[in-house]
XYZ file of N, CA and C in Angstrom:
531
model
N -193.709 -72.820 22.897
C -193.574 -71.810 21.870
C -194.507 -72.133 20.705
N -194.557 -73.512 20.054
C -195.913 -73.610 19.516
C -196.944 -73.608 19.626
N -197.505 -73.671 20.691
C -198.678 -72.681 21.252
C -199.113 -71.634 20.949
N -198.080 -71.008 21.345
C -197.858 -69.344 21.200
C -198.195 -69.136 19.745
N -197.393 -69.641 18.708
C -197.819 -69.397 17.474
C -198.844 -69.688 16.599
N -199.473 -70.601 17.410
C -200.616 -71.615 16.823
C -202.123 -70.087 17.591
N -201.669 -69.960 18.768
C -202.833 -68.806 19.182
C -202.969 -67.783 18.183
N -201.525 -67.022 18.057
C -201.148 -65.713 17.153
C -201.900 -65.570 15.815
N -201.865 -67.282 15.401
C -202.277 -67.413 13.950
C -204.117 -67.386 13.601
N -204.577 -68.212 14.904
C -205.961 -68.015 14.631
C -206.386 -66.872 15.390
N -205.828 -65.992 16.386
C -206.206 -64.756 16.418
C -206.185 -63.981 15.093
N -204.983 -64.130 14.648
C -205.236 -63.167 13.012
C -206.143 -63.488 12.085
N -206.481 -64.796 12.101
C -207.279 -65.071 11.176
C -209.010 -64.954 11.679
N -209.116 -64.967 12.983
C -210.608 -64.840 13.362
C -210.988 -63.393 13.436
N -209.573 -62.507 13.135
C -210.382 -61.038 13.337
C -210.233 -60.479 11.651
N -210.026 -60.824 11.287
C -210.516 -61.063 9.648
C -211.546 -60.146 9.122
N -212.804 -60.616 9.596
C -214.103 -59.465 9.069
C -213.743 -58.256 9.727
N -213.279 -58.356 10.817
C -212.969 -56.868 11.506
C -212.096 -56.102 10.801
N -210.615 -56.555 9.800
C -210.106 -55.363 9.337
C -209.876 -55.808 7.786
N -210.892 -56.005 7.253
C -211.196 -56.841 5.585
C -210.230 -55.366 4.648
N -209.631 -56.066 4.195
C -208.427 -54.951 3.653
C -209.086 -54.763 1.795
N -208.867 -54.034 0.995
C -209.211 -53.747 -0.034
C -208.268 -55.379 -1.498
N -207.438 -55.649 -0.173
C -206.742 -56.667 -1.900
C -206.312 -57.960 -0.510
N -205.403 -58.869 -1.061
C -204.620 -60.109 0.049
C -204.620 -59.183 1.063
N -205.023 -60.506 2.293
C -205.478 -59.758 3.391
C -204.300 -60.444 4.139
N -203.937 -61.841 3.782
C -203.260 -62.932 4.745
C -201.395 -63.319 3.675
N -199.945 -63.195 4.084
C -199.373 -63.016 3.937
C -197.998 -63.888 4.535
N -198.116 -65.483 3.835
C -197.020 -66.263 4.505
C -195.708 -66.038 4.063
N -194.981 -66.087 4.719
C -193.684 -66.347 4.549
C -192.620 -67.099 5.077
N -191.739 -67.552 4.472
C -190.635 -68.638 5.229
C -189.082 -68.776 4.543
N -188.469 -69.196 5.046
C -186.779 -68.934 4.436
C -185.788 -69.253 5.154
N -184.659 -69.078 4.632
C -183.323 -69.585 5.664
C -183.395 -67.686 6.604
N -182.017 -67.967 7.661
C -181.577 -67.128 8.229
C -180.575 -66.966 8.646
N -179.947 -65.788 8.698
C -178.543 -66.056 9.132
C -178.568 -64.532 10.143
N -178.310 -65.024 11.724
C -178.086 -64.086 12.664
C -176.720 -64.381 13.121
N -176.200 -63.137 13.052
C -175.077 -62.361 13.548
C -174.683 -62.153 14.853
N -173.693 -62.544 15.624
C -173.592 -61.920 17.516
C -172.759 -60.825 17.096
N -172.337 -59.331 16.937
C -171.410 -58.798 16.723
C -170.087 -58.726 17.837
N -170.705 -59.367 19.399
C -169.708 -59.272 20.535
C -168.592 -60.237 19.888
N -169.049 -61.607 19.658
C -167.957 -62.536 19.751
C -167.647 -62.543 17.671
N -168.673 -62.006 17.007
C -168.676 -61.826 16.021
C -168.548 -63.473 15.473
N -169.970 -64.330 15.730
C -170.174 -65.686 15.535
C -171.848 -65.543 14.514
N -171.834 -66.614 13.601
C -172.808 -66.631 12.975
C -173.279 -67.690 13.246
N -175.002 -67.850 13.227
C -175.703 -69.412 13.291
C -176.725 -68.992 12.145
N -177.451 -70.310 11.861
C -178.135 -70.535 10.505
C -179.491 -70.793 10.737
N -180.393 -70.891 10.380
C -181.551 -71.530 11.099
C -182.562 -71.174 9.835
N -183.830 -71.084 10.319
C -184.950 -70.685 9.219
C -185.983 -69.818 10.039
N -186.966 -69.368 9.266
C -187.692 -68.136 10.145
C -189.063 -68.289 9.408
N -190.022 -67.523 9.835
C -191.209 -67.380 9.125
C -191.829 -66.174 9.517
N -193.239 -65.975 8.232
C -193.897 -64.361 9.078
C -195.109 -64.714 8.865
N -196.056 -64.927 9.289
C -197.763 -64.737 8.934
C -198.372 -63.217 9.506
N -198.477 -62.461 8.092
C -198.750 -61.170 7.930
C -200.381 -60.792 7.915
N -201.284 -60.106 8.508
C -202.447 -59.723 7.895
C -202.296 -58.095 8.260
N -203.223 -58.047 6.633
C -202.929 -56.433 6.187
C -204.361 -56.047 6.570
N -203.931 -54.978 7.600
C -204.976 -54.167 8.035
C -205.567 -53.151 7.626
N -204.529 -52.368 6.367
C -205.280 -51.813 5.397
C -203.753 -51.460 4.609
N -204.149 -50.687 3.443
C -203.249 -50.689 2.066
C -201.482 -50.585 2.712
N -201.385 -49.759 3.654
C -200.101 -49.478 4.179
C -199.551 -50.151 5.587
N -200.317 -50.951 6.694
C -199.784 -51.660 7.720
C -200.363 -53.265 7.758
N -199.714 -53.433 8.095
C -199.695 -55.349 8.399
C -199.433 -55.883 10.008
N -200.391 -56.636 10.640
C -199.857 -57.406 12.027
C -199.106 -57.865 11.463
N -198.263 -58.530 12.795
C -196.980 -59.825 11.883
C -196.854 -60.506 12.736
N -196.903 -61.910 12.831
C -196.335 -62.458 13.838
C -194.750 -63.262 13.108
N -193.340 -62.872 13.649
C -192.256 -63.688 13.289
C -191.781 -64.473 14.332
N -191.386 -65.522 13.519
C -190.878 -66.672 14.097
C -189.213 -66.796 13.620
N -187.793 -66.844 14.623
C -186.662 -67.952 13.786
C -185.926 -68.466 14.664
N -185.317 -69.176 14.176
C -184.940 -70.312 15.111
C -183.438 -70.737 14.522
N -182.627 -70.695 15.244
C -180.969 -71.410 14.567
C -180.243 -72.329 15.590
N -179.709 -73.200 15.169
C -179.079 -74.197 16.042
C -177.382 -74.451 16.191
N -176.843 -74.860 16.715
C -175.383 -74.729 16.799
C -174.441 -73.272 16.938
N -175.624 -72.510 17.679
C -174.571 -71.004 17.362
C -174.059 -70.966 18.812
N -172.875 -70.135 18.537
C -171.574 -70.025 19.120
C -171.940 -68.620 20.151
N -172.920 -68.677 21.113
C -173.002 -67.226 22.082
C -172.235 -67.772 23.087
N -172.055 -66.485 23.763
C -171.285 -66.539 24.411
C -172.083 -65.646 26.039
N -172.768 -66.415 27.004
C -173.217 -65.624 27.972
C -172.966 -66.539 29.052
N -173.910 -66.064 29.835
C -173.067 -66.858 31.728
C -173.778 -68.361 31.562
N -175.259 -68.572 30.632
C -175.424 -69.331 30.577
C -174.850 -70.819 29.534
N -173.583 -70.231 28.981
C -172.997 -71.299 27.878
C -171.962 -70.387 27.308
N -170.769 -70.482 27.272
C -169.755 -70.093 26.623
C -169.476 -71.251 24.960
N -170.785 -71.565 24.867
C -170.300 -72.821 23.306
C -171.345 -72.349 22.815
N -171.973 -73.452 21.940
C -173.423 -73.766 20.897
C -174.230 -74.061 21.673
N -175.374 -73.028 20.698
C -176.403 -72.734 21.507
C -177.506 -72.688 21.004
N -178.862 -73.060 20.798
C -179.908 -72.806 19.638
C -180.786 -71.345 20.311
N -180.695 -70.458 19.466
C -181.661 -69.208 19.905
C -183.154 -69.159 19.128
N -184.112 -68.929 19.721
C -185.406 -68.890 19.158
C -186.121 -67.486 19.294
N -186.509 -66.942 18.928
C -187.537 -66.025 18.373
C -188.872 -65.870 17.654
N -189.807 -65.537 19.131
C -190.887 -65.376 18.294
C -191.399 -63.970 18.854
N -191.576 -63.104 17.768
C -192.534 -61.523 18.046
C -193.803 -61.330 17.641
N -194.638 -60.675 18.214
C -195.926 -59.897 17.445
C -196.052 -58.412 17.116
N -196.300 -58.098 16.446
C -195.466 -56.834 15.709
C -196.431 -56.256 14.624
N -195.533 -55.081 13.652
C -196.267 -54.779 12.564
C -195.255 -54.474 11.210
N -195.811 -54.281 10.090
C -195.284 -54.227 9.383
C -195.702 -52.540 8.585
N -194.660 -51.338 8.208
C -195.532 -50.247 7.377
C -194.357 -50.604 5.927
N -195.855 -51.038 5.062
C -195.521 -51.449 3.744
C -195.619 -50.115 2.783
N -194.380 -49.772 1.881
C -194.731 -48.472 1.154
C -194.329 -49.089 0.038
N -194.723 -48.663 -1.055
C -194.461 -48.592 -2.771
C -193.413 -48.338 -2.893
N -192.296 -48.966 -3.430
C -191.115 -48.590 -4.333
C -191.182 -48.265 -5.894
N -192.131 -48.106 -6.450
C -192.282 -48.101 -7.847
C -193.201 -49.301 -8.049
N -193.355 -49.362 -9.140
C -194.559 -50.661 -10.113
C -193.903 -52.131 -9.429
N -192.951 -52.253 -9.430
C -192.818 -53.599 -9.182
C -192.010 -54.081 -7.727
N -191.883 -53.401 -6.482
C -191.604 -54.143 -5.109
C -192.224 -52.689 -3.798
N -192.130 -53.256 -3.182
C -192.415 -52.563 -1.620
C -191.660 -52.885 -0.776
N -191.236 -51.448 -0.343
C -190.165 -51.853 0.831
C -191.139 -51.670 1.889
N -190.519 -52.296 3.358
C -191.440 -52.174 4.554
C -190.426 -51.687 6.056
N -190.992 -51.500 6.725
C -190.185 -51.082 8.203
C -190.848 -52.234 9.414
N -190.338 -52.967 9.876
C -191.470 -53.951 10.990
C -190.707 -53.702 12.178
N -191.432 -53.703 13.229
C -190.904 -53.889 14.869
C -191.976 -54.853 15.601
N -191.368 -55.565 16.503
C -192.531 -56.164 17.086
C -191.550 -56.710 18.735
N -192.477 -57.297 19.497
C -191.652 -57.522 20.993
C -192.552 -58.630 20.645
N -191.828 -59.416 21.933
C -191.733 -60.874 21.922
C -191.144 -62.198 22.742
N -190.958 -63.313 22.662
C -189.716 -63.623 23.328
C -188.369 -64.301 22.694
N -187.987 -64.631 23.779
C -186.374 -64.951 23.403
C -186.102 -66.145 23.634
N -185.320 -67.334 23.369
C -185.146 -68.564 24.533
C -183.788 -68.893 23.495
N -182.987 -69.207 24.596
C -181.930 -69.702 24.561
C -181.926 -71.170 24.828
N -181.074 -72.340 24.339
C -181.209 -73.863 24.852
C -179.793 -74.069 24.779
N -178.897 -74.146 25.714
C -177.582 -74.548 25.430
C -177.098 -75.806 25.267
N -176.295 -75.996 24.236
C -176.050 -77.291 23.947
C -175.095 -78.353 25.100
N -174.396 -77.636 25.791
C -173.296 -77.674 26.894
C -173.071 -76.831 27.587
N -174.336 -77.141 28.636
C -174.381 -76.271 29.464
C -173.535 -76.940 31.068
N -173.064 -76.049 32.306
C -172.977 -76.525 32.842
C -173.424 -77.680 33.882
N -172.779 -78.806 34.670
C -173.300 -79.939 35.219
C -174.200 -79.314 36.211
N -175.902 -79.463 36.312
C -176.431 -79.573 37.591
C -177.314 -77.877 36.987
N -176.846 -77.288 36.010
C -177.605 -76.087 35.541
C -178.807 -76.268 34.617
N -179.870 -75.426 34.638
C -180.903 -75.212 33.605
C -180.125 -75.041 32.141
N -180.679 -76.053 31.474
C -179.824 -75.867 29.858
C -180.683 -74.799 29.056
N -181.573 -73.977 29.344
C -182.185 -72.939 28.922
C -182.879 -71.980 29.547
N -183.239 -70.489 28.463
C -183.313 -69.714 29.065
C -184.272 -68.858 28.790
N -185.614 -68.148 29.049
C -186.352 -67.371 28.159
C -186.249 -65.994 28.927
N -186.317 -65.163 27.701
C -186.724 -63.860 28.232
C -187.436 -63.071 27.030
N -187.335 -61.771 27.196
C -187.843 -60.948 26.186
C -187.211 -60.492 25.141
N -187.654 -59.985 23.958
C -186.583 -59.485 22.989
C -187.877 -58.460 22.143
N -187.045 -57.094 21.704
C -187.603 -56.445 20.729
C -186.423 -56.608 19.130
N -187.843 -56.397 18.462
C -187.083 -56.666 17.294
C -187.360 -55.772 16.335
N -186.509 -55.121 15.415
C -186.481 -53.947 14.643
C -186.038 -54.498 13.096
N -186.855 -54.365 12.192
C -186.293 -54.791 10.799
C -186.715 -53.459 9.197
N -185.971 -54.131 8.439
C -186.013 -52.961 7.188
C -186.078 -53.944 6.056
N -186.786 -54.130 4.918
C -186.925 -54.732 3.709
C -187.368 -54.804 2.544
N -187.706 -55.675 1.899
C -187.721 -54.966 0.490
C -188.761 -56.524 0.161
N -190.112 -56.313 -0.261
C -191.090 -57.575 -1.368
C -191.156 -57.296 -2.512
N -190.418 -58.487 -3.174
C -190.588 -58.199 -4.722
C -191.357 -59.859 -5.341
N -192.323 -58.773 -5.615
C -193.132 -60.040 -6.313
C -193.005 -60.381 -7.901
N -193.134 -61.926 -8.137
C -193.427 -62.300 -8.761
C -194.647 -62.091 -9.637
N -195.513 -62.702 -8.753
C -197.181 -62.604 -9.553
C -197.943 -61.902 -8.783
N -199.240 -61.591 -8.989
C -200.216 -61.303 -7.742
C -200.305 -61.938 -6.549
N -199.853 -63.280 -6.290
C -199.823 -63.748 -5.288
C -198.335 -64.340 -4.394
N -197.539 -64.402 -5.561
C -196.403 -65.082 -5.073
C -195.024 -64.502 -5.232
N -194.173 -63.986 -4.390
C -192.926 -63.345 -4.461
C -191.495 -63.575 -3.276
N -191.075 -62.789 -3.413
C -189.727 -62.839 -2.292
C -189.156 -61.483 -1.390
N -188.898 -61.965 -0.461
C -188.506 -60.947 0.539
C -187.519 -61.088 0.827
N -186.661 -59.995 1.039
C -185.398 -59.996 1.582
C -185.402 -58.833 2.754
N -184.790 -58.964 3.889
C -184.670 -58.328 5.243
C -183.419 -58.337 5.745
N -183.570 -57.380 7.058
C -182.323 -57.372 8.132
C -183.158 -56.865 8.965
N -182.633 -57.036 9.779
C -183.090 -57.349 11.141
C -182.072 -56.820 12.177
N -182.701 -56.361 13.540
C -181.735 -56.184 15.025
C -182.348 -56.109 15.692
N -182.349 -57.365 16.915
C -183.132 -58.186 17.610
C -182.215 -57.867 19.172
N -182.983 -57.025 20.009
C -182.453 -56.588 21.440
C -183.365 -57.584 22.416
N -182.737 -58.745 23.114
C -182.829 -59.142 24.007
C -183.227 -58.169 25.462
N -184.181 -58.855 26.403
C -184.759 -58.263 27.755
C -184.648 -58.872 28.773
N -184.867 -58.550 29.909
C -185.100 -59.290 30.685
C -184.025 -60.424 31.093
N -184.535 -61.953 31.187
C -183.472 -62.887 31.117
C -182.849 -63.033 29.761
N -182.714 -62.116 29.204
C -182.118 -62.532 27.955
C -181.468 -61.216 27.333
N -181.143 -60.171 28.368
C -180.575 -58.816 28.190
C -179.382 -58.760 27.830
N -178.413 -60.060 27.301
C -177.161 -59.832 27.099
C -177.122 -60.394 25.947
N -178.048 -60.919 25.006
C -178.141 -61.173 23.883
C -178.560 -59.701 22.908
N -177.372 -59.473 21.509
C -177.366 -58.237 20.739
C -177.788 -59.225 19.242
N -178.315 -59.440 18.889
C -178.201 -60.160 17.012
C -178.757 -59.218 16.189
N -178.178 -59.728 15.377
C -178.308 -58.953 13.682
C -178.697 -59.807 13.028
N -180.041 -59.890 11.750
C -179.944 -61.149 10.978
C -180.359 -60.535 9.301
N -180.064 -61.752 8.542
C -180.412 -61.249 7.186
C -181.488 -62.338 6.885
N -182.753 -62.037 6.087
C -183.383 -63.324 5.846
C -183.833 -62.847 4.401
N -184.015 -63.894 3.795
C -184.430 -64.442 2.787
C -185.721 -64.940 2.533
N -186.806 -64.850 2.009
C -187.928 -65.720 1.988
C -188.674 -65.784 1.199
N -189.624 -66.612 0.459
C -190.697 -66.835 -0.449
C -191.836 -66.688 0.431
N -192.754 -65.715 -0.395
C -193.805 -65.923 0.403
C -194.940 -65.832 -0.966
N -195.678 -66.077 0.146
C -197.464 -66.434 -1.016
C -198.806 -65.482 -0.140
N -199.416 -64.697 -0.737
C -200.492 -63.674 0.008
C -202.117 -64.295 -0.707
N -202.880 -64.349 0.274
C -204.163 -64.794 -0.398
C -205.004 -64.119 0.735
């Protein structure tokens, strides 16, 4: 999976001259997280990130990353704690709320992986599949370069990972240059 993100990142950054945006072109972010199962109605904690480039005044690639450990799913592969990971490539449509924040809409597909903490004897303790992910939020900056984001999120599992439903809220500081 770090691979994956380590590619994502210098793809965005080597196509750069190709979509040179009028202001910050490049857009980190990072924070806690908190995803939701609504089946068993269990929460896990983890942290997340976004490396954004703005392709022009109103859309952004995105690649997100989050990750939580000790959560409580409940599927054929682990009825206990479980760490779920997420990583998508996606976009972001950023609009004006007035002089001082922008709300945005992001979706992106991706994958999924499950690692169970106690899994059964003689079984694969993990699991990958696909997941789309749908979010709504709000950047309120600080300065020209430095501010905070707040999100939610609903993240539909695919594939080997079609019985996973989460909801998440995140939090994050980010810095645009």
């Amino acid at each position: 999976m770090k691979k994956t993100i380590l590619f994502f990142a210098l793809l965005l950054l080597a196509a750069q001259p190709l979509f040179a945006a009028e202001s910050d072109t490049v857009r980190v972010s990072a924070g806690p997280v908190m995803m939701y199962d609504a089946f068993n109605q269990e929460v896990g904690i983890g942290g997340q990130f976004a490396l954004g480039y703005r392709l022009n005044s109103s859309w952004e690639a995105e690649v997100y990353g989050a990750t939580t450990s000790h959560f409580d799913v409940d599927t054929d592969l682990t009825g206990g704690d479980a760490s779920v990971s997420v990583l998508t490539l996606g976009g972001r449509y950023v609009s004006s709320m007035g002089t001082h924040s922008k709300g945005f809409i992001s979706a992106g597909i991706g994958a999924l992986e499950l690692e169970a903490e106690n899994s059964l004897a003689g079984e694969d303790d993990s699991r990958c599949g696909g997941v789309a992910r749908f979010g709504v939020g709000v950047d309120i900056p600080f300065t020209d370069h430095i501010g905070m984001t707040c999100g939610a999120g609903f993240n539909r599992g695919f594939g080997g990972t079609d019985e996973v439903i989460l909801f998440d809220l995140t939090t994050s500081l980010f810095c645009s240059f």
